[in-house]
mmCIF file of C-alpha atoms in Angstrom:
data_model
loop_
_atom_site.group_PDB
_atom_site.id
_atom_site.type_symbol
_atom_site.label_atom_id
_atom_site.label_comp_id
_atom_site.label_asym_id
_atom_site.label_seq_id
_atom_site.Cartn_x
_atom_site.Cartn_y
_atom_site.Cartn_z
ATOM 1 C CA UNK A 187 -44.979 7.547 -1.978
ATOM 2 C CA UNK A 188 -46.292 5.909 -5.149
ATOM 3 C CA UNK A 189 -44.676 2.675 -3.979
ATOM 4 C CA UNK A 190 -46.395 2.772 -0.595
ATOM 5 C CA UNK A 191 -49.970 1.713 -0.029
ATOM 6 C CA UNK A 192 -52.398 4.625 0.009
ATOM 7 C CA UNK A 193 -53.059 4.078 3.689
ATOM 8 C CA UNK A 194 -49.417 3.433 4.661
ATOM 9 C CA UNK A 195 -46.953 5.710 6.425
ATOM 10 C CA UNK A 196 -43.168 5.766 6.032
ATOM 11 C CA UNK A 197 -40.813 7.130 8.682
ATOM 12 C CA UNK A 198 -37.298 8.166 7.677
ATOM 13 C CA UNK A 199 -35.168 8.973 10.696
ATOM 14 C CA UNK A 200 -32.222 11.316 10.831
ATOM 15 C CA UNK A 201 -29.588 11.707 13.526
ATOM 16 C CA UNK A 202 -28.282 14.319 15.870
ATOM 17 C CA UNK A 203 -24.772 15.621 16.286
ATOM 18 C CA UNK A 204 -22.260 13.061 17.604
ATOM 19 C CA UNK A 205 -19.620 14.122 20.119
ATOM 20 C CA UNK A 206 -16.048 13.464 19.025
ATOM 21 C CA UNK A 207 -14.391 14.391 22.296
ATOM 22 C CA UNK A 208 -15.132 16.841 25.096
ATOM 23 C CA UNK A 209 -17.177 19.615 23.454
ATOM 24 C CA UNK A 210 -15.988 18.872 19.902
ATOM 25 C CA UNK A 211 -18.406 17.248 17.450
ATOM 26 C CA UNK A 212 -17.844 15.019 14.446
ATOM 27 C CA UNK A 213 -18.588 16.608 11.097
ATOM 28 C CA UNK A 214 -22.281 15.880 10.478
ATOM 29 C CA UNK A 215 -23.382 13.773 7.540
ATOM 30 C CA UNK A 216 -27.075 13.106 6.991
ATOM 31 C CA UNK A 217 -28.107 9.419 6.866
ATOM 32 C CA UNK A 218 -28.358 8.502 3.213
ATOM 33 C CA UNK A 219 -32.040 7.509 3.148
ATOM 34 C CA UNK A 220 -33.112 10.902 4.462
ATOM 35 C CA UNK A 221 -30.655 12.761 2.231
ATOM 36 C CA UNK A 222 -31.888 10.819 -0.804
ATOM 37 C CA UNK A 223 -35.547 11.628 -0.213
ATOM 38 C CA UNK A 224 -35.384 15.182 1.106
ATOM 39 C CA UNK A 225 -32.037 16.807 0.380
ATOM 40 C CA UNK A 226 -32.076 18.166 3.938
ATOM 41 C CA UNK A 227 -28.546 18.240 5.376
ATOM 42 C CA UNK A 228 -29.287 19.509 8.894
ATOM 43 C CA UNK A 229 -29.078 17.252 11.961
ATOM 44 C CA UNK A 230 -32.139 16.363 14.058
ATOM 45 C CA UNK A 231 -34.390 15.936 11.023
ATOM 46 C CA UNK A 232 -37.045 13.266 10.480
ATOM 47 C CA UNK A 233 -39.413 12.835 7.532
ATOM 48 C CA UNK A 234 -42.848 11.190 7.552
ATOM 49 C CA UNK A 235 -44.568 10.269 4.286
ATOM 50 C CA UNK A 236 -48.298 9.491 4.313
ATOM 51 C CA UNK A 237 -49.577 9.394 0.719
ATOM 52 C CA UNK A 238 -53.233 9.093 1.653
ATOM 53 C CA UNK A 239 -53.310 12.219 3.840
ATOM 54 C CA UNK A 240 -54.171 15.795 2.948
ATOM 55 C CA UNK A 241 -50.618 16.766 3.916
ATOM 56 C CA UNK A 242 -48.574 13.743 2.833
ATOM 57 C CA UNK A 243 -45.057 15.104 3.444
ATOM 58 C CA UNK A 244 -44.124 16.129 6.982
ATOM 59 C CA UNK A 245 -40.711 17.227 8.221
ATOM 60 C CA UNK A 246 -39.517 17.451 11.811
ATOM 61 C CA UNK A 247 -36.604 19.889 12.024
ATOM 62 C CA UNK A 248 -34.774 22.173 14.406
ATOM 63 C CA UNK A 249 -36.719 25.385 14.955
ATOM 64 C CA UNK A 250 -35.048 28.731 14.264
ATOM 65 C CA UNK A 251 -33.020 29.963 17.218
ATOM 66 C CA UNK A 252 -31.049 33.157 16.502
ATOM 67 C CA UNK A 253 -28.878 32.778 19.597
ATOM 68 C CA UNK A 254 -27.859 29.163 18.803
ATOM 69 C CA UNK A 255 -27.441 29.975 15.115
ATOM 70 C CA UNK A 256 -24.865 32.597 16.051
ATOM 71 C CA UNK A 257 -22.782 29.778 17.499
ATOM 72 C CA UNK A 258 -23.501 26.808 15.244
ATOM 73 C CA UNK A 259 -24.814 28.110 11.929
ATOM 74 C CA UNK A 260 -28.063 28.923 10.169
ATOM 75 C CA UNK A 261 -31.099 26.658 10.312
ATOM 76 C CA UNK A 262 -33.877 26.288 7.769
ATOM 77 C CA UNK A 263 -36.440 26.136 10.551
ATOM 78 C CA UNK A 264 -40.087 25.253 10.119
ATOM 79 C CA UNK A 265 -40.594 27.894 7.460
ATOM 80 C CA UNK A 266 -37.591 26.695 5.457
ATOM 81 C CA UNK A 267 -38.753 23.082 5.716
ATOM 82 C CA UNK A 268 -41.852 24.103 3.767
ATOM 83 C CA UNK A 269 -40.465 26.824 1.502
ATOM 84 C CA UNK A 270 -37.018 25.372 0.753
ATOM 85 C CA UNK A 271 -37.534 21.633 1.106
ATOM 86 C CA UNK A 272 -41.136 21.332 -0.073
ATOM 87 C CA UNK A 273 -42.751 19.817 3.011
ATOM 88 C CA UNK A 274 -46.524 20.096 3.306
ATOM 89 C CA UNK A 275 -46.155 20.758 7.014
ATOM 90 C CA UNK A 276 -43.317 21.061 9.498
ATOM 91 C CA UNK A 277 -42.893 20.546 13.222
ATOM 92 C CA UNK A 278 -40.097 21.204 15.676
ATOM 93 C CA UNK A 279 -38.096 18.027 16.333
ATOM 94 C CA UNK A 280 -39.027 18.322 20.022
ATOM 95 C CA UNK A 281 -42.649 17.626 18.998
ATOM 96 C CA UNK A 282 -41.829 14.257 17.418
ATOM 97 C CA UNK A 283 -43.176 12.040 20.211
ATOM 98 C CA UNK A 284 -46.365 14.109 20.398
ATOM 99 C CA UNK A 285 -47.103 14.397 16.669
ATOM 100 C CA UNK A 286 -45.941 11.011 15.384
ATOM 101 C CA UNK A 287 -48.891 9.069 16.892
ATOM 102 C CA UNK A 288 -51.261 11.432 15.064
ATOM 103 C CA UNK A 289 -49.484 10.826 11.776
ATOM 104 C CA UNK A 290 -49.601 7.048 12.298
ATOM 105 C CA UNK A 291 -53.215 6.973 13.438
ATOM 106 C CA UNK A 292 -55.271 4.689 11.192
ATOM 107 C CA UNK A 293 -52.387 3.600 8.988
ATOM 108 C CA UNK A 294 -52.412 0.020 7.751
ATOM 109 C CA UNK A 295 -48.629 -0.400 7.648
ATOM 110 C CA UNK A 296 -45.766 1.668 8.973
ATOM 111 C CA UNK A 297 -42.567 1.475 6.946
ATOM 112 C CA UNK A 298 -39.174 2.150 8.523
ATOM 113 C CA UNK A 299 -35.851 0.355 9.009
ATOM 114 C CA UNK A 300 -36.276 -1.600 12.273
ATOM 115 C CA UNK A 301 -33.306 -2.719 14.315
ATOM 116 C CA UNK A 302 -30.905 -0.167 12.853
ATOM 117 C CA UNK A 303 -30.862 2.199 15.823
ATOM 118 C CA UNK A 304 -32.394 1.519 19.220
ATOM 119 C CA UNK A 305 -33.422 5.141 19.697
ATOM 120 C CA UNK A 306 -35.467 5.059 16.475
ATOM 121 C CA UNK A 307 -37.114 1.776 17.459
ATOM 122 C CA UNK A 308 -38.072 3.322 20.796
ATOM 123 C CA UNK A 309 -39.719 6.352 19.166
ATOM 124 C CA UNK A 310 -41.676 4.289 16.639
ATOM 125 C CA UNK A 311 -42.678 1.601 19.137
ATOM 126 C CA UNK A 312 -43.687 4.290 21.614
ATOM 127 C CA UNK A 313 -45.997 5.910 19.083
ATOM 128 C CA UNK A 314 -47.570 2.554 18.203
ATOM 129 C CA UNK A 315 -48.026 1.678 21.879
ATOM 130 C CA UNK A 316 -49.715 5.021 22.502
ATOM 131 C CA UNK A 317 -52.141 4.402 19.650
ATOM 132 C CA UNK A 318 -52.959 0.922 20.904
ATOM 133 C CA UNK A 319 -53.807 2.265 24.329
ATOM 134 C CA UNK A 320 -56.080 4.876 22.731
ATOM 135 C CA UNK A 321 -58.063 2.548 20.470
ATOM 136 C CA UNK A 322 -61.134 2.727 22.727
ATOM 137 C CA UNK A 323 -61.090 6.475 22.064
ATOM 138 C CA UNK A 324 -61.319 5.895 18.315
ATOM 139 C CA UNK A 325 -57.637 5.856 17.369
ATOM 140 C CA UNK A 326 -56.055 2.883 15.601
ATOM 141 C CA UNK A 327 -52.479 1.637 15.595
ATOM 142 C CA UNK A 328 -50.841 0.338 12.385
ATOM 143 C CA UNK A 329 -51.534 -3.344 11.854
ATOM 144 C CA UNK A 330 -48.078 -4.206 10.533
ATOM 145 C CA UNK A 331 -44.520 -2.996 10.239
ATOM 146 C CA UNK A 332 -42.636 -3.255 6.927
ATOM 147 C CA UNK A 333 -38.896 -2.937 6.424
ATOM 148 C CA UNK A 334 -38.310 0.197 4.380
ATOM 149 C CA UNK A 335 -35.325 -1.493 2.742
ATOM 150 C CA UNK A 336 -37.692 -3.503 0.532
ATOM 151 C CA UNK A 337 -38.982 -0.308 -1.072
ATOM 152 C CA UNK A 338 -36.673 2.660 -0.608
ATOM 153 C CA UNK A 339 -33.391 0.765 -0.849
ATOM 154 C CA UNK A 340 -34.471 -0.916 -4.045
ATOM 155 C CA UNK A 341 -35.104 2.525 -5.534
ATOM 156 C CA UNK A 342 -31.699 3.757 -4.403
ATOM 157 C CA UNK A 343 -30.035 0.766 -6.066
ATOM 158 C CA UNK A 344 -31.063 1.955 -9.541
ATOM 159 C CA UNK A 345 -29.446 5.320 -10.274
ATOM 160 C CA UNK A 346 -31.331 7.963 -12.217
ATOM 161 C CA UNK A 347 -29.767 10.572 -14.512
ATOM 162 C CA UNK A 348 -29.198 13.058 -11.692
ATOM 163 C CA UNK A 349 -27.416 10.467 -9.577
ATOM 164 C CA UNK A 350 -25.259 9.389 -12.510
ATOM 165 C CA UNK A 351 -24.281 12.984 -13.229
ATOM 166 C CA UNK A 352 -23.224 13.444 -9.614
ATOM 167 C CA UNK A 353 -21.295 10.176 -9.657
ATOM 168 C CA UNK A 354 -19.500 11.321 -12.807
ATOM 169 C CA UNK A 355 -18.368 14.463 -11.008
ATOM 170 C CA UNK A 356 -17.224 12.461 -7.967
ATOM 171 C CA UNK A 357 -15.237 10.165 -10.268
ATOM 172 C CA UNK A 358 -13.646 13.088 -12.098
ATOM 173 C CA UNK A 359 -12.325 14.563 -8.851
ATOM 174 C CA UNK A 360 -11.233 11.140 -7.609
ATOM 175 C CA UNK A 361 -9.259 10.594 -10.815
ATOM 176 C CA UNK A 362 -7.362 13.837 -10.295
ATOM 177 C CA UNK A 363 -6.595 12.932 -6.673
ATOM 178 C CA UNK A 364 -5.242 9.468 -7.517
ATOM 179 C CA UNK A 365 -3.088 10.811 -10.334
ATOM 180 C CA UNK A 366 -1.649 13.504 -8.052
ATOM 181 C CA UNK A 367 -0.925 10.852 -5.415
ATOM 182 C CA UNK A 368 1.019 8.714 -7.906
ATOM 183 C CA UNK A 369 3.246 11.676 -8.711
ATOM 184 C CA UNK A 370 3.742 12.637 -5.067
ATOM 185 C CA UNK A 371 4.593 9.209 -3.619
ATOM 186 C CA UNK A 372 8.348 9.328 -3.129
ATOM 187 C CA UNK A 373 10.913 7.924 -0.729
ATOM 188 C CA UNK A 374 10.536 9.447 2.751
ATOM 189 C CA UNK A 375 7.111 10.976 2.131
ATOM 190 C CA UNK A 376 4.709 10.065 4.912
ATOM 191 C CA UNK A 377 1.575 8.097 4.157
ATOM 192 C CA UNK A 378 -0.454 10.893 5.740
ATOM 193 C CA UNK A 379 1.098 13.394 3.333
ATOM 194 C CA UNK A 380 -0.341 11.419 0.434
ATOM 195 C CA UNK A 381 -3.670 11.308 2.258
ATOM 196 C CA UNK A 382 -3.481 15.081 2.802
ATOM 197 C CA UNK A 383 -2.905 15.680 -0.896
ATOM 198 C CA UNK A 384 -5.914 13.516 -1.739
ATOM 199 C CA UNK A 385 -8.095 15.291 0.820
ATOM 200 C CA UNK A 386 -6.931 18.676 -0.475
ATOM 201 C CA UNK A 387 -7.886 17.718 -4.030
ATOM 202 C CA UNK A 388 -11.320 16.616 -2.861
ATOM 203 C CA UNK A 389 -11.888 19.782 -0.817
ATOM 204 C CA UNK A 390 -10.568 22.080 -3.548
ATOM 205 C CA UNK A 391 -13.430 20.886 -5.749
ATOM 206 C CA UNK A 392 -16.086 21.129 -3.033
ATOM 207 C CA UNK A 393 -16.061 17.477 -2.026
ATOM 208 C CA UNK A 394 -14.568 15.403 0.752
ATOM 209 C CA UNK A 395 -13.559 11.808 1.420
ATOM 210 C CA UNK A 396 -16.502 9.437 1.125
ATOM 211 C CA UNK A 397 -14.832 7.032 3.580
ATOM 212 C CA UNK A 398 -11.568 6.702 5.474
ATOM 213 C CA UNK A 399 -8.754 7.028 2.931
ATOM 214 C CA UNK A 400 -6.311 4.104 2.880
ATOM 215 C CA UNK A 401 -2.662 4.905 2.123
ATOM 216 C CA UNK A 402 -0.744 1.728 2.890
ATOM 217 C CA UNK A 403 2.921 1.519 1.963
ATOM 218 C CA UNK A 404 4.920 -1.721 1.966
ATOM 219 C CA UNK A 405 3.517 -4.360 4.306
ATOM 220 C CA UNK A 406 0.735 -1.951 5.346
ATOM 221 C CA UNK A 407 -0.835 -2.631 1.937
ATOM 222 C CA UNK A 408 -1.636 -6.152 3.157
ATOM 223 C CA UNK A 409 -3.982 -4.724 5.835
ATOM 224 C CA UNK A 410 -7.368 -4.423 4.138
ATOM 225 C CA UNK A 411 -8.690 -1.376 6.006
ATOM 226 C CA UNK A 412 -5.441 0.251 7.045
ATOM 227 C CA UNK A 413 -6.235 3.889 7.919
ATOM 228 C CA UNK A 414 -3.422 4.808 10.326
ATOM 229 C CA UNK A 415 -1.497 6.283 7.376
ATOM 230 C CA UNK A 416 1.369 7.051 9.753
ATOM 231 C CA UNK A 417 4.488 5.477 8.240
ATOM 232 C CA UNK A 418 7.112 6.786 5.802
ATOM 233 C CA UNK A 419 7.142 5.494 2.242
ATOM 234 C CA UNK A 420 10.228 3.675 1.038
ATOM 235 C CA UNK A 421 11.678 3.743 -2.450
ATOM 236 C CA UNK A 422 10.558 0.785 -4.512
ATOM 237 C CA UNK A 423 7.935 -0.511 -2.085
ATOM 238 C CA UNK A 424 4.325 -0.615 -3.219
ATOM 239 C CA UNK A 425 1.766 1.940 -2.074
ATOM 240 C CA UNK A 426 -1.901 0.936 -2.032
ATOM 241 C CA UNK A 427 -4.286 3.904 -2.102
ATOM 242 C CA UNK A 428 -8.030 3.380 -1.666
ATOM 243 C CA UNK A 429 -9.819 6.731 -1.844
ATOM 244 C CA UNK A 430 -13.031 8.185 -3.226
ATOM 245 C CA UNK A 431 -14.472 11.682 -3.370
ATOM 246 C CA UNK A 432 -17.993 12.327 -2.123
ATOM 247 C CA UNK A 433 -20.017 15.041 -3.870
ATOM 248 C CA UNK A 434 -23.609 15.865 -2.880
ATOM 249 C CA UNK A 435 -23.775 12.592 -0.978
ATOM 250 C CA UNK A 436 -22.566 10.268 -3.760
ATOM 251 C CA UNK A 437 -19.106 8.746 -3.485
ATOM 252 C CA UNK A 438 -16.611 7.139 -5.822
ATOM 253 C CA UNK A 439 -14.550 4.172 -4.563
ATOM 254 C CA UNK A 440 -11.240 3.545 -6.317
ATOM 255 C CA UNK A 441 -8.068 1.648 -5.447
ATOM 256 C CA UNK A 442 -4.744 1.869 -7.206
ATOM 257 C CA UNK A 443 -1.428 0.234 -6.264
ATOM 258 C CA UNK A 444 1.957 1.407 -7.522
ATOM 259 C CA UNK A 445 5.673 1.464 -6.685
ATOM 260 C CA UNK A 446 7.038 4.404 -4.714
ATOM 261 C CA UNK A 447 9.254 6.544 -6.956
ATOM 262 C CA UNK A 448 10.301 3.577 -9.073
ATOM 263 C CA UNK A 449 9.275 0.887 -11.517
ATOM 264 C CA UNK A 450 7.761 -2.414 -10.438
ATOM 265 C CA UNK A 451 10.250 -5.042 -9.324
ATOM 266 C CA UNK A 452 9.897 -8.357 -11.191
ATOM 267 C CA UNK A 453 7.992 -9.973 -8.285
ATOM 268 C CA UNK A 454 5.768 -6.912 -7.778
ATOM 269 C CA UNK A 455 5.011 -6.836 -11.476
ATOM 270 C CA UNK A 456 4.026 -10.501 -11.570
ATOM 271 C CA UNK A 457 1.571 -10.047 -8.694
ATOM 272 C CA UNK A 458 0.277 -6.754 -10.086
ATOM 273 C CA UNK A 459 -0.274 -8.081 -13.599
ATOM 274 C CA UNK A 460 -2.112 -11.097 -12.203
ATOM 275 C CA UNK A 461 -4.508 -8.876 -10.250
ATOM 276 C CA UNK A 462 -4.912 -6.521 -13.217
ATOM 277 C CA UNK A 463 -5.657 -9.397 -15.586
ATOM 278 C CA UNK A 464 -8.271 -10.763 -13.177
ATOM 279 C CA UNK A 465 -9.848 -7.348 -12.704
ATOM 280 C CA UNK A 466 -10.194 -6.832 -16.442
ATOM 281 C CA UNK A 467 -11.692 -10.289 -16.909
ATOM 282 C CA UNK A 468 -14.227 -9.631 -14.145
ATOM 283 C CA UNK A 469 -15.171 -6.226 -15.565
ATOM 284 C CA UNK A 470 -15.754 -7.855 -18.947
ATOM 285 C CA UNK A 471 -18.456 -10.070 -17.413
ATOM 286 C CA UNK A 472 -20.510 -7.148 -16.055
ATOM 287 C CA UNK A 473 -23.759 -6.814 -17.973
ATOM 288 C CA UNK A 474 -27.501 -7.160 -17.316
ATOM 289 C CA UNK A 475 -28.243 -10.707 -16.198
ATOM 290 C CA UNK A 476 -24.823 -11.331 -14.656
ATOM 291 C CA UNK A 477 -24.438 -11.629 -10.881
ATOM 292 C CA UNK A 478 -22.015 -10.352 -8.265
ATOM 293 C CA UNK A 479 -21.619 -13.945 -7.085
ATOM 294 C CA UNK A 480 -20.556 -14.952 -10.593
ATOM 295 C CA UNK A 481 -18.036 -12.102 -10.758
ATOM 296 C CA UNK A 482 -16.549 -13.185 -7.436
ATOM 297 C CA UNK A 483 -16.387 -16.831 -8.468
ATOM 298 C CA UNK A 484 -14.452 -15.878 -11.600
ATOM 299 C CA UNK A 485 -12.040 -13.744 -9.569
ATOM 300 C CA UNK A 486 -11.413 -16.593 -7.130
ATOM 301 C CA UNK A 487 -10.853 -19.096 -9.949
ATOM 302 C CA UNK A 488 -8.385 -16.893 -11.827
ATOM 303 C CA UNK A 489 -6.526 -15.648 -8.757
ATOM 304 C CA UNK A 490 -6.116 -19.179 -7.430
ATOM 305 C CA UNK A 491 -4.705 -20.419 -10.726
ATOM 306 C CA UNK A 492 -2.356 -17.456 -10.730
ATOM 307 C CA UNK A 493 -1.214 -18.118 -7.173
ATOM 308 C CA UNK A 494 -0.282 -21.644 -8.212
ATOM 309 C CA UNK A 495 1.719 -20.308 -11.152
ATOM 310 C CA UNK A 496 3.534 -17.901 -8.826
ATOM 311 C CA UNK A 497 4.363 -20.734 -6.443
ATOM 312 C CA UNK A 498 2.386 -19.211 -3.575
ATOM 313 C CA UNK A 499 -0.096 -22.094 -3.542
ATOM 314 C CA UNK A 500 0.520 -25.699 -4.505
ATOM 315 C CA UNK A 501 -1.914 -28.239 -5.909
ATOM 316 C CA UNK A 502 -4.922 -28.441 -8.195
ATOM 317 C CA UNK A 503 -6.468 -24.939 -8.504
ATOM 318 C CA UNK A 504 -9.978 -26.390 -8.519
ATOM 319 C CA UNK A 505 -9.375 -28.246 -5.247
ATOM 320 C CA UNK A 506 -7.705 -25.169 -3.750
ATOM 321 C CA UNK A 507 -10.845 -23.159 -4.546
ATOM 322 C CA UNK A 508 -13.069 -25.818 -3.020
ATOM 323 C CA UNK A 509 -10.970 -25.953 0.161
ATOM 324 C CA UNK A 510 -10.792 -22.166 0.467
ATOM 325 C CA UNK A 511 -6.971 -22.202 0.476
ATOM 326 C CA UNK A 512 -6.960 -19.011 -1.610
ATOM 327 C CA UNK A 513 -8.448 -17.074 1.319
ATOM 328 C CA UNK A 514 -5.011 -16.846 2.862
ATOM 329 C CA UNK A 515 -4.125 -14.300 0.174
ATOM 330 C CA UNK A 516 -7.588 -13.138 -1.001
ATOM 331 C CA UNK A 517 -10.074 -12.854 1.831
ATOM 332 C CA UNK A 518 -12.686 -10.327 0.697
ATOM 333 C CA UNK A 519 -15.469 -10.202 -1.865
ATOM 334 C CA UNK A 520 -14.871 -8.814 -5.341
ATOM 335 C CA UNK A 521 -17.798 -6.400 -5.649
ATOM 336 C CA UNK A 522 -20.316 -4.294 -3.751
ATOM 337 C CA UNK A 523 -22.995 -1.756 -4.638
ATOM 338 C CA UNK A 524 -21.922 1.897 -4.774
ATOM 339 C CA UNK A 525 -23.819 5.174 -4.505
ATOM 340 C CA UNK A 526 -24.816 7.351 -1.570
ATOM 341 C CA UNK A 527 -22.972 4.883 0.656
ATOM 342 C CA UNK A 528 -19.603 3.413 -0.220
ATOM 343 C CA UNK A 529 -21.155 0.016 0.520
ATOM 344 C CA UNK A 530 -24.493 1.012 -0.872
ATOM 345 C CA UNK A 531 -27.919 -0.411 -0.136
ATOM 346 C CA UNK A 532 -29.806 -3.026 -2.109
ATOM 347 C CA UNK A 533 -30.274 -6.750 -1.682
ATOM 348 C CA UNK A 534 -27.593 -9.062 -3.059
ATOM 349 C CA UNK A 535 -30.006 -11.963 -3.436
ATOM 350 C CA UNK A 536 -33.646 -12.274 -4.472
ATOM 351 C CA UNK A 537 -35.781 -15.256 -3.465
ATOM 352 C CA UNK A 538 -32.674 -17.026 -2.244
ATOM 353 C CA UNK A 539 -30.794 -16.664 -5.531
ATOM 354 C CA UNK A 540 -28.008 -14.254 -6.534
ATOM 355 C CA UNK A 541 -29.478 -11.023 -7.822
ATOM 356 C CA UNK A 542 -29.308 -10.383 -11.570
ATOM 357 C CA UNK A 543 -27.615 -7.136 -12.531
ATOM 358 C CA UNK A 544 -29.808 -4.461 -14.134
ATOM 359 C CA UNK A 545 -29.078 -1.306 -16.060
ATOM 360 C CA UNK A 546 -28.672 1.602 -13.638
ATOM 361 C CA UNK A 547 -26.799 -0.308 -10.939
ATOM 362 C CA UNK A 548 -23.261 0.733 -9.993
ATOM 363 C CA UNK A 549 -20.877 -1.804 -8.485
ATOM 364 C CA UNK A 550 -17.181 -2.016 -7.755
ATOM 365 C CA UNK A 551 -14.833 -4.639 -9.158
ATOM 366 C CA UNK A 552 -11.845 -4.972 -6.823
ATOM 367 C CA UNK A 553 -9.790 -8.171 -6.781
ATOM 368 C CA UNK A 554 -6.574 -8.165 -4.760
ATOM 369 C CA UNK A 555 -3.756 -10.246 -3.328
ATOM 370 C CA UNK A 556 -2.210 -9.692 0.091
ATOM 371 C CA UNK A 557 1.034 -11.452 1.057
ATOM 372 C CA UNK A 558 2.124 -10.296 4.520
ATOM 373 C CA UNK A 559 5.774 -9.944 5.423
ATOM 374 C CA UNK A 560 5.200 -12.571 8.109
ATOM 375 C CA UNK A 561 4.483 -15.249 5.469
ATOM 376 C CA UNK A 562 7.880 -16.922 5.874
ATOM 377 C CA UNK A 563 6.807 -20.023 3.935
ATOM 378 C CA UNK A 564 6.532 -18.141 0.631
ATOM 379 C CA UNK A 565 9.456 -16.904 -1.505
ATOM 380 C CA UNK A 566 11.053 -13.842 0.082
ATOM 381 C CA UNK A 567 10.561 -11.701 -3.026
ATOM 382 C CA UNK A 568 6.782 -11.828 -2.553
ATOM 383 C CA UNK A 569 6.640 -11.044 1.169
ATOM 384 C CA UNK A 570 5.085 -7.709 2.050
ATOM 385 C CA UNK A 571 3.360 -7.249 -1.314
ATOM 386 C CA UNK A 572 -0.261 -6.087 -1.241
ATOM 387 C CA UNK A 573 -2.087 -5.249 -4.472
ATOM 388 C CA UNK A 574 -5.683 -4.217 -5.035
ATOM 389 C CA UNK A 575 -7.100 -2.628 -8.185
ATOM 390 C CA UNK A 576 -10.646 -1.278 -8.021
ATOM 391 C CA UNK A 577 -12.911 0.409 -10.538
ATOM 392 C CA UNK A 578 -16.522 1.623 -10.446
ATOM 393 C CA UNK A 579 -18.724 -0.002 -13.083
ATOM 394 C CA UNK A 580 -22.136 1.176 -14.286
ATOM 395 C CA UNK A 581 -24.413 -1.518 -15.677
ATOM 396 C CA UNK A 582 -25.986 -0.342 -18.943
ATOM 397 C CA UNK A 583 -28.475 -1.752 -21.423
ATOM 398 C CA UNK A 584 -26.780 -4.166 -23.814
ATOM 399 C CA UNK A 585 -28.601 -2.459 -26.686
ATOM 400 C CA UNK A 586 -26.474 0.623 -25.986
ATOM 401 C CA UNK A 587 -23.133 -1.178 -26.079
ATOM 402 C CA UNK A 588 -21.304 -3.743 -23.994
ATOM 403 C CA UNK A 589 -23.705 -3.652 -21.060
ATOM 404 C CA UNK A 590 -21.291 -1.717 -18.853
ATOM 405 C CA UNK A 591 -19.351 1.508 -18.533
ATOM 406 C CA UNK A 592 -16.170 1.739 -16.487
ATOM 407 C CA UNK A 593 -16.723 5.098 -14.804
ATOM 408 C CA UNK A 594 -13.150 5.202 -13.496
ATOM 409 C CA UNK A 595 -11.351 4.036 -16.646
ATOM 410 C CA UNK A 596 -9.394 7.307 -16.896
ATOM 411 C CA UNK A 597 -7.412 6.579 -13.712
ATOM 412 C CA UNK A 598 -4.075 4.986 -14.730
ATOM 413 C CA UNK A 599 -3.661 1.287 -13.986
ATOM 414 C CA UNK A 600 -1.710 -0.199 -16.912
ATOM 415 C CA UNK A 601 1.894 -0.879 -15.931
ATOM 416 C CA UNK A 602 3.396 1.598 -18.414
ATOM 417 C CA UNK A 603 0.863 4.286 -17.455
ATOM 418 C CA UNK A 604 1.617 3.854 -13.764
ATOM 419 C CA UNK A 605 5.372 3.777 -14.193
ATOM 420 C CA UNK A 606 5.289 6.936 -16.313
ATOM 421 C CA UNK A 607 4.040 8.709 -13.181
ATOM 422 C CA UNK A 608 5.870 6.883 -10.423
ATOM 423 C CA UNK A 609 9.315 6.543 -12.012
ATOM 424 C CA UNK A 610 9.474 10.051 -13.512
#
């Protein structure tokens, strides 16, 4: 509210329950903006912030309903919205269309995220239209609309001590899950069994998967977002596991790749050590003043040179970068923001230039190489190899050290560390 103008109003919309099939619902997860500001985890919740009003913090929530609560669980209700969540006033969610125009009346600017969900646009535009039609009766519609991402999302990008403590817990659980998966990946084990072990580890500590867990064995590791997890693992093939635990809304995001019940084959090891070397080099560049674009450019340069050395690309590495030839084997970006969302909010450029990293940001570093089995024009020993290595990096003040902390450094990734678990 301190960031908003005194006569501004911000609207933070929640969501309702989503049907999975028939009368079965998806597990509810509060949109991150609303969770960040309010801590409310119930569906059908909206928040309105109006710093210049006598009651600046309003919540719209589900009213208490003992009969429905018997079926679907307890609700905070209007009383809980005030007593538990600190609202200055609370309304039933069914009153949103009636009360929102009153809360927007006379505001200079209304802040929300336009274009994200049509239903939210309709509610906000409806309230503004109602105020415009009532201006002859002394009401006044907001004069402008501002994208809430320019204020709220910039705050979310810089993690405070509480967020960092939660991230540390999410990382700790994620580390245990990945280590357990390395031990469990054996010939004949199904990909979904590895996923189940990871999910169990998350749930045992009170968390759950922050995104769809990827367990891709063999050629499945060359599919970037493979989530079928339905095939058996085979001795000596690589298994790529991309999984992160979510705790209190914040999620880790870690990828490890390792041989199933064996040591790396010579070809697997060459590809793996190339990716690992590039990942380490990219991590070493993370510090205040660096950019995600610069990290990606370094990854592309080093991976392309390595692909030439492996005989997977041919020609001058610099020209291969310029032509984009590397994209055949490396087609994604190297980093993204991380926090309440696995691909967290925050602009990647400012005034048309790559954004400079600042202390308090968390980003991933995740180079990879993906050589599908169908690539018949490359040496057979490399076909079907997919490798990605991903860590979560906190940007810190240079005065306190290197300018970065690898939050996920405890998760094995050195060849000897990995093989001590997979070949045991």
